[in-house]
PDB file of C-alpha atoms in Angstrom:
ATOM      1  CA  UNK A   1      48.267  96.898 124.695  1.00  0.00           C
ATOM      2  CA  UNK A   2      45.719  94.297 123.775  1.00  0.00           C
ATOM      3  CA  UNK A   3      48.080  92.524 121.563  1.00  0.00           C
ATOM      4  CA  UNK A   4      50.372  92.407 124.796  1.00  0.00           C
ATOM      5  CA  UNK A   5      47.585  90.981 127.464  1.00  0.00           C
ATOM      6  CA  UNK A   6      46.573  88.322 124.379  1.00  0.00           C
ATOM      7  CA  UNK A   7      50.207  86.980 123.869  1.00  0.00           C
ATOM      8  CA  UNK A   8      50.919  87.282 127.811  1.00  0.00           C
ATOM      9  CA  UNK A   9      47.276  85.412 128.239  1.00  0.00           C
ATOM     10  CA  UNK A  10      48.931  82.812 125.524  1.00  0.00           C
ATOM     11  CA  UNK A  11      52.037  82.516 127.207  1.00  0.00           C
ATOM     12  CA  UNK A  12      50.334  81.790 130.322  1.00  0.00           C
ATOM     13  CA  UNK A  13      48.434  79.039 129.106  1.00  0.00           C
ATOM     14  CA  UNK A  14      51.184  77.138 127.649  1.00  0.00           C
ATOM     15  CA  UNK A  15      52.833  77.529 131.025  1.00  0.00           C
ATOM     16  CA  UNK A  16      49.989  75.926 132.524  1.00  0.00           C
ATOM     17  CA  UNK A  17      49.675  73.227 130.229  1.00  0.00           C
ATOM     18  CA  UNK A  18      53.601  72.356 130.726  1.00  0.00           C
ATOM     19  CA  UNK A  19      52.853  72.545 134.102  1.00  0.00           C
ATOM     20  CA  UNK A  20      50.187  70.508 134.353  1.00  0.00           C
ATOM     21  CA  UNK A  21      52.295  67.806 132.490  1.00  0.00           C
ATOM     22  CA  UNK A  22      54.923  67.550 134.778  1.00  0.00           C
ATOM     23  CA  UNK A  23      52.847  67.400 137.593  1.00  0.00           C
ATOM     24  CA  UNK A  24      51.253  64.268 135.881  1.00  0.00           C
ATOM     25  CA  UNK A  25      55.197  62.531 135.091  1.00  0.00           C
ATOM     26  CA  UNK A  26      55.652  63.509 138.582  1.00  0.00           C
ATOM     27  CA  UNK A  27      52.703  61.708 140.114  1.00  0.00           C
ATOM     28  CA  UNK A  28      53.690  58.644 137.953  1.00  0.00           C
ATOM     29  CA  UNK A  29      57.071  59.068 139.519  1.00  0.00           C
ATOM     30  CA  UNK A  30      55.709  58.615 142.954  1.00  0.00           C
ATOM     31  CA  UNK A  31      53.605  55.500 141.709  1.00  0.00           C
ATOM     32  CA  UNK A  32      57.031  53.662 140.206  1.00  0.00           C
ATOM     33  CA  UNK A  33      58.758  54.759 143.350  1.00  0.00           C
ATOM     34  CA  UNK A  34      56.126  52.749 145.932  1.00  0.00           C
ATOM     35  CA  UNK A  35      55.927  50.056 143.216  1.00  0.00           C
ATOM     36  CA  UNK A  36      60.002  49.845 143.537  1.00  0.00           C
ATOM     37  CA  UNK A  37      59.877  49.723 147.399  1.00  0.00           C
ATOM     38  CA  UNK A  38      57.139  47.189 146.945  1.00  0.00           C
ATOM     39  CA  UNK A  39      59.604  45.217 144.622  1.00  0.00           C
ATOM     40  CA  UNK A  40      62.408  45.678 146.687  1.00  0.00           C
ATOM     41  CA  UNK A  41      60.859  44.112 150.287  1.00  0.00           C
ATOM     42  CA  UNK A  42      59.789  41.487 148.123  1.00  0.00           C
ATOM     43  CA  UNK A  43      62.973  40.539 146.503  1.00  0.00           C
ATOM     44  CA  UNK A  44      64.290  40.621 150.407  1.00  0.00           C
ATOM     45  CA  UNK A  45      61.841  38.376 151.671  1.00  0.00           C
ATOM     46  CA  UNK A  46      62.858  36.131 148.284  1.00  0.00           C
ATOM     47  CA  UNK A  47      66.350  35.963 149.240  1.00  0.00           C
ATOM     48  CA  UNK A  48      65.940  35.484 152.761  1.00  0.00           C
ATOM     49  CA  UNK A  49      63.233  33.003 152.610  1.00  0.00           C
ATOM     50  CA  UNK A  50      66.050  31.125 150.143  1.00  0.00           C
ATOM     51  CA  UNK A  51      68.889  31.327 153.104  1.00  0.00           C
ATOM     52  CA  UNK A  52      67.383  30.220 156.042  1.00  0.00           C
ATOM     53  CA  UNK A  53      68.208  26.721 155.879  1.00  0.00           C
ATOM     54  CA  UNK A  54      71.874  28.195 155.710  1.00  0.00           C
ATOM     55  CA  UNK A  55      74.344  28.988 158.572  1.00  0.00           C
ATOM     56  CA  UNK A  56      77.396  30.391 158.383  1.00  0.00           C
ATOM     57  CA  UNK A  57      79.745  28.716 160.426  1.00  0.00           C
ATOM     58  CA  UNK A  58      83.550  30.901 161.726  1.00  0.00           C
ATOM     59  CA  UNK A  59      86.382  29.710 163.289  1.00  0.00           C
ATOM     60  CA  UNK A  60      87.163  26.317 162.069  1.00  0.00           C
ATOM     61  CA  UNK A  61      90.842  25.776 161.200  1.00  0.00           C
ATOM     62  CA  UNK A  62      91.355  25.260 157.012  1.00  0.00           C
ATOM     63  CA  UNK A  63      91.535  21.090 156.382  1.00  0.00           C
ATOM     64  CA  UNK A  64      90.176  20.110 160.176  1.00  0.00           C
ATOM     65  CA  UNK A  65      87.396  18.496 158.156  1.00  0.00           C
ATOM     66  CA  UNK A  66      89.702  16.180 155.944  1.00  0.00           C
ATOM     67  CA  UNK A  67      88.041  14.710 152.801  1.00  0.00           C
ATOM     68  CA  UNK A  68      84.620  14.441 153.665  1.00  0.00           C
ATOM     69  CA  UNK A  69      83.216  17.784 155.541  1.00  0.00           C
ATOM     70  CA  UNK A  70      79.792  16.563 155.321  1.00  0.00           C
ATOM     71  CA  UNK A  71      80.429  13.901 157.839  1.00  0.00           C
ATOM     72  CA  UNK A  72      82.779  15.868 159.697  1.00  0.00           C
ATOM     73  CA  UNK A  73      80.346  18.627 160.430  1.00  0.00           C
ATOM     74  CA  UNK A  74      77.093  16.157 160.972  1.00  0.00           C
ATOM     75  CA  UNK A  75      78.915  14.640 163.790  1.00  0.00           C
ATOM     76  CA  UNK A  76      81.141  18.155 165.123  1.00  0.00           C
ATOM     77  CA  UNK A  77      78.116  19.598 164.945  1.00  0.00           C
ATOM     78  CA  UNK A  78      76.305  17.305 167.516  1.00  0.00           C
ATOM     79  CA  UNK A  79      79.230  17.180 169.508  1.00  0.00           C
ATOM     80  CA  UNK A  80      79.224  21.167 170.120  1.00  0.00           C
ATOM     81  CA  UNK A  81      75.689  21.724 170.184  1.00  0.00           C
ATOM     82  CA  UNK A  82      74.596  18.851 172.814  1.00  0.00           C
ATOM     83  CA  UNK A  83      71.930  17.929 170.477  1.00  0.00           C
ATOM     84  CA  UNK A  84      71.173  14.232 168.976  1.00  0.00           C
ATOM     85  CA  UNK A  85      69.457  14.738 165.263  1.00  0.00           C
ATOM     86  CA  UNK A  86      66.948  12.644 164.421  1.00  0.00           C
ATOM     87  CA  UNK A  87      66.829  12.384 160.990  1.00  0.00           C
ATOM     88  CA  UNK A  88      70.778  12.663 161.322  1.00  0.00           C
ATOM     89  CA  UNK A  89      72.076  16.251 160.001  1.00  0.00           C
ATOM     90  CA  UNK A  90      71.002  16.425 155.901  1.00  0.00           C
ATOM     91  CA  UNK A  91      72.933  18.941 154.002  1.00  0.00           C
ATOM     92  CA  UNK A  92      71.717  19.965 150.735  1.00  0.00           C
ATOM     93  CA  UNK A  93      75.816  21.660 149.943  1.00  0.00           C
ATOM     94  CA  UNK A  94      78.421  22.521 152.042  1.00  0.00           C
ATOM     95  CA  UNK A  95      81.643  24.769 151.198  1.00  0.00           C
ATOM     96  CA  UNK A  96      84.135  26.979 152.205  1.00  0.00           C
ATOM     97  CA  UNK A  97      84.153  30.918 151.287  1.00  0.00           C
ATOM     98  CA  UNK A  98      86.596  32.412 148.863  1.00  0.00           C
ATOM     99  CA  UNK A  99      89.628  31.425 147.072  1.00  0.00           C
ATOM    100  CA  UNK A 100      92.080  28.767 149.697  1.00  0.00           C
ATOM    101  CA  UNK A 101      95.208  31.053 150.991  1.00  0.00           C
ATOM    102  CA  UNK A 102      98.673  30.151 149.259  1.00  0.00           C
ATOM    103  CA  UNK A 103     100.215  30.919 152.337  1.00  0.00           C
ATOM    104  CA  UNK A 104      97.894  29.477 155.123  1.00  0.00           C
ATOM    105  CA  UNK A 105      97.705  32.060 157.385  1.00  0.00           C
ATOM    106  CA  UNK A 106      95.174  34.371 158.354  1.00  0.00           C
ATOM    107  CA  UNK A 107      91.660  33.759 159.538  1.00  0.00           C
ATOM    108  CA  UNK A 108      90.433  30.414 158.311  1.00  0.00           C
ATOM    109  CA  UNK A 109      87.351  31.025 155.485  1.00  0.00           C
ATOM    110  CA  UNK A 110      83.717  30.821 156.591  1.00  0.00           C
ATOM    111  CA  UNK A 111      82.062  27.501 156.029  1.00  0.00           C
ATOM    112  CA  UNK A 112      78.512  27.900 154.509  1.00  0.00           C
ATOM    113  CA  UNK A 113      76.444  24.943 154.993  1.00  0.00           C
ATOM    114  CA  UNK A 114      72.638  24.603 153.671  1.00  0.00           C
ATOM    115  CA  UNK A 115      70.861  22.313 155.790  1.00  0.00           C
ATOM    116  CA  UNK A 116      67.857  20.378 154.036  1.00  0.00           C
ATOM    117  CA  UNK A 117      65.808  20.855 157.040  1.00  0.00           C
ATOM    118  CA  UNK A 118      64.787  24.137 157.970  1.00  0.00           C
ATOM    119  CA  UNK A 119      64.212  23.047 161.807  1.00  0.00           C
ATOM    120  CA  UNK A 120      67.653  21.883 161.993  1.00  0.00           C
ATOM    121  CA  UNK A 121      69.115  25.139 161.072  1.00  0.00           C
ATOM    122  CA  UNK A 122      66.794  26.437 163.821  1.00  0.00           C
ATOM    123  CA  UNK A 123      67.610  24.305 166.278  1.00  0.00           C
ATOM    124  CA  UNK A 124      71.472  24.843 165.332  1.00  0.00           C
ATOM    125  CA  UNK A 125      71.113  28.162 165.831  1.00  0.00           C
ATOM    126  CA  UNK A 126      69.408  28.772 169.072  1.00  0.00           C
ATOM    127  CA  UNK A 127      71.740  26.426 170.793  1.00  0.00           C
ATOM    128  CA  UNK A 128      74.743  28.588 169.259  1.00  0.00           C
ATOM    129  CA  UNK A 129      73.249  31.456 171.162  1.00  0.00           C
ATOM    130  CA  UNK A 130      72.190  29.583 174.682  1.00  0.00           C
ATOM    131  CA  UNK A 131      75.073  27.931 174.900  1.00  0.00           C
ATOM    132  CA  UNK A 132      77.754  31.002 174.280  1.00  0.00           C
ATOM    133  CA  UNK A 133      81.071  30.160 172.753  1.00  0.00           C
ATOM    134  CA  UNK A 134      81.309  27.046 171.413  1.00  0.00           C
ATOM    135  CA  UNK A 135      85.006  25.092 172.028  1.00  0.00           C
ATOM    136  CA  UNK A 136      86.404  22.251 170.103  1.00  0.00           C
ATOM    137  CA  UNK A 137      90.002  20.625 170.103  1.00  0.00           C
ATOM    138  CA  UNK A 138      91.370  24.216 169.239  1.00  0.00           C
ATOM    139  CA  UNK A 139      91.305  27.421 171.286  1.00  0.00           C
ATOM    140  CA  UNK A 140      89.886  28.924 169.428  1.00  0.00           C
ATOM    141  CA  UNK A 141      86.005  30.468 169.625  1.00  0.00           C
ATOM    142  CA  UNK A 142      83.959  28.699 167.315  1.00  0.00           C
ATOM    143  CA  UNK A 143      80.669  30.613 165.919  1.00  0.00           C
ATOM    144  CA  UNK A 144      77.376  29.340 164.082  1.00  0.00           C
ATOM    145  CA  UNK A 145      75.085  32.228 162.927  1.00  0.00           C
ATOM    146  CA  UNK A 146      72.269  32.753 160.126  1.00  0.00           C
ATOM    147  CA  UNK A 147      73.022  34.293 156.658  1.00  0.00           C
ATOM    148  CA  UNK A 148      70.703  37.011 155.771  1.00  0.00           C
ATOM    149  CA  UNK A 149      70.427  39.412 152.620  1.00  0.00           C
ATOM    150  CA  UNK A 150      72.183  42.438 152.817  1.00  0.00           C
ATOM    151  CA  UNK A 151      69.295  44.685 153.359  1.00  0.00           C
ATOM    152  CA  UNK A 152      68.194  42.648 155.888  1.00  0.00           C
ATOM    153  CA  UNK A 153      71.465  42.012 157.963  1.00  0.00           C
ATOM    154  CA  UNK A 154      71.724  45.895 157.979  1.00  0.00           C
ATOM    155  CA  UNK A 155      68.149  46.190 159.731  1.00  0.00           C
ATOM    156  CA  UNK A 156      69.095  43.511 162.126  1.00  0.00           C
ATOM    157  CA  UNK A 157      72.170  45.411 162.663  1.00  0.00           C
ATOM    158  CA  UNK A 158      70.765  48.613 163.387  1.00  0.00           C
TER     159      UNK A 158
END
């Protein structure tokens, strides 16, 4: 019977020790896990800090700008917004999302434009959202928004 209480006494301590282990990964675990969320809101704020000078602009037909869509946007964008520039519009790259349709139909691709002053884009923006729809030579409703991450348009979105 002693024999029995010693190996149930040894068997009891090893189960402790095991136990005590995996509370230890698990407390590591819950370390790596804040350090991740800590990573992740960082790596947000990274890409979002590296978009705002961008704005995503919908509704303009495919070839309206012609050759040179930085001069065709620096003065359309004037035009729509009611606002002179001064320094004039600076774009740091502007192009169009996504392969160009064969056929030509469907919604016209997104131009993304990244403006070289981050007060521009600003200023872009809030008169987008004063103003309402914006109207050109077309019918149709022209829009100019921001570009966020992804985990950041879905908390703006929510």
């Amino acid at each position: 019977m002693r024999l029995e209480i010693a190996g149930f006494q040894s068997q009891v301590s090893g189960l402790d020790q095991r136990v005590t282990t995996v509370e230890t990964q698990v407390a590591s675990w819950t370390d790596r896990d804040q350090e991740l969320l800590h990573l992740r809101s960082k790596l947000t704020d990274l890409e979002d800090r590296s978009r705002r000078n961008n704005i995503r602009l919908l509704g303009f037909p495919e070839g309206i700008e012609g050759a040179d869509i930085l001069s065709y946007l620096r003065d359309t964008l004037s035009k729509l917004t009611h606002i002179t520039f001064d320094p004039p519009l600076g774009f740091e790259r502007v192009h169009r999302l996504g392969p160009k349709r064969k056929d030509g139909k469907g919604r016209p691709r997104p131009i993304i434009a990244c403006l070289l002053r981050h007060g521009q884009a600003r200023q872009l923006l809030q008169a987008a959202r004063t103003q309402g729809p914006l109207r050109l030579i077309f019918p149709k409703r022209l829009q100019i928004e921001g570009e966020l991450s992804f985990p950041s348009a879905l908390a703006s979105a929510t």
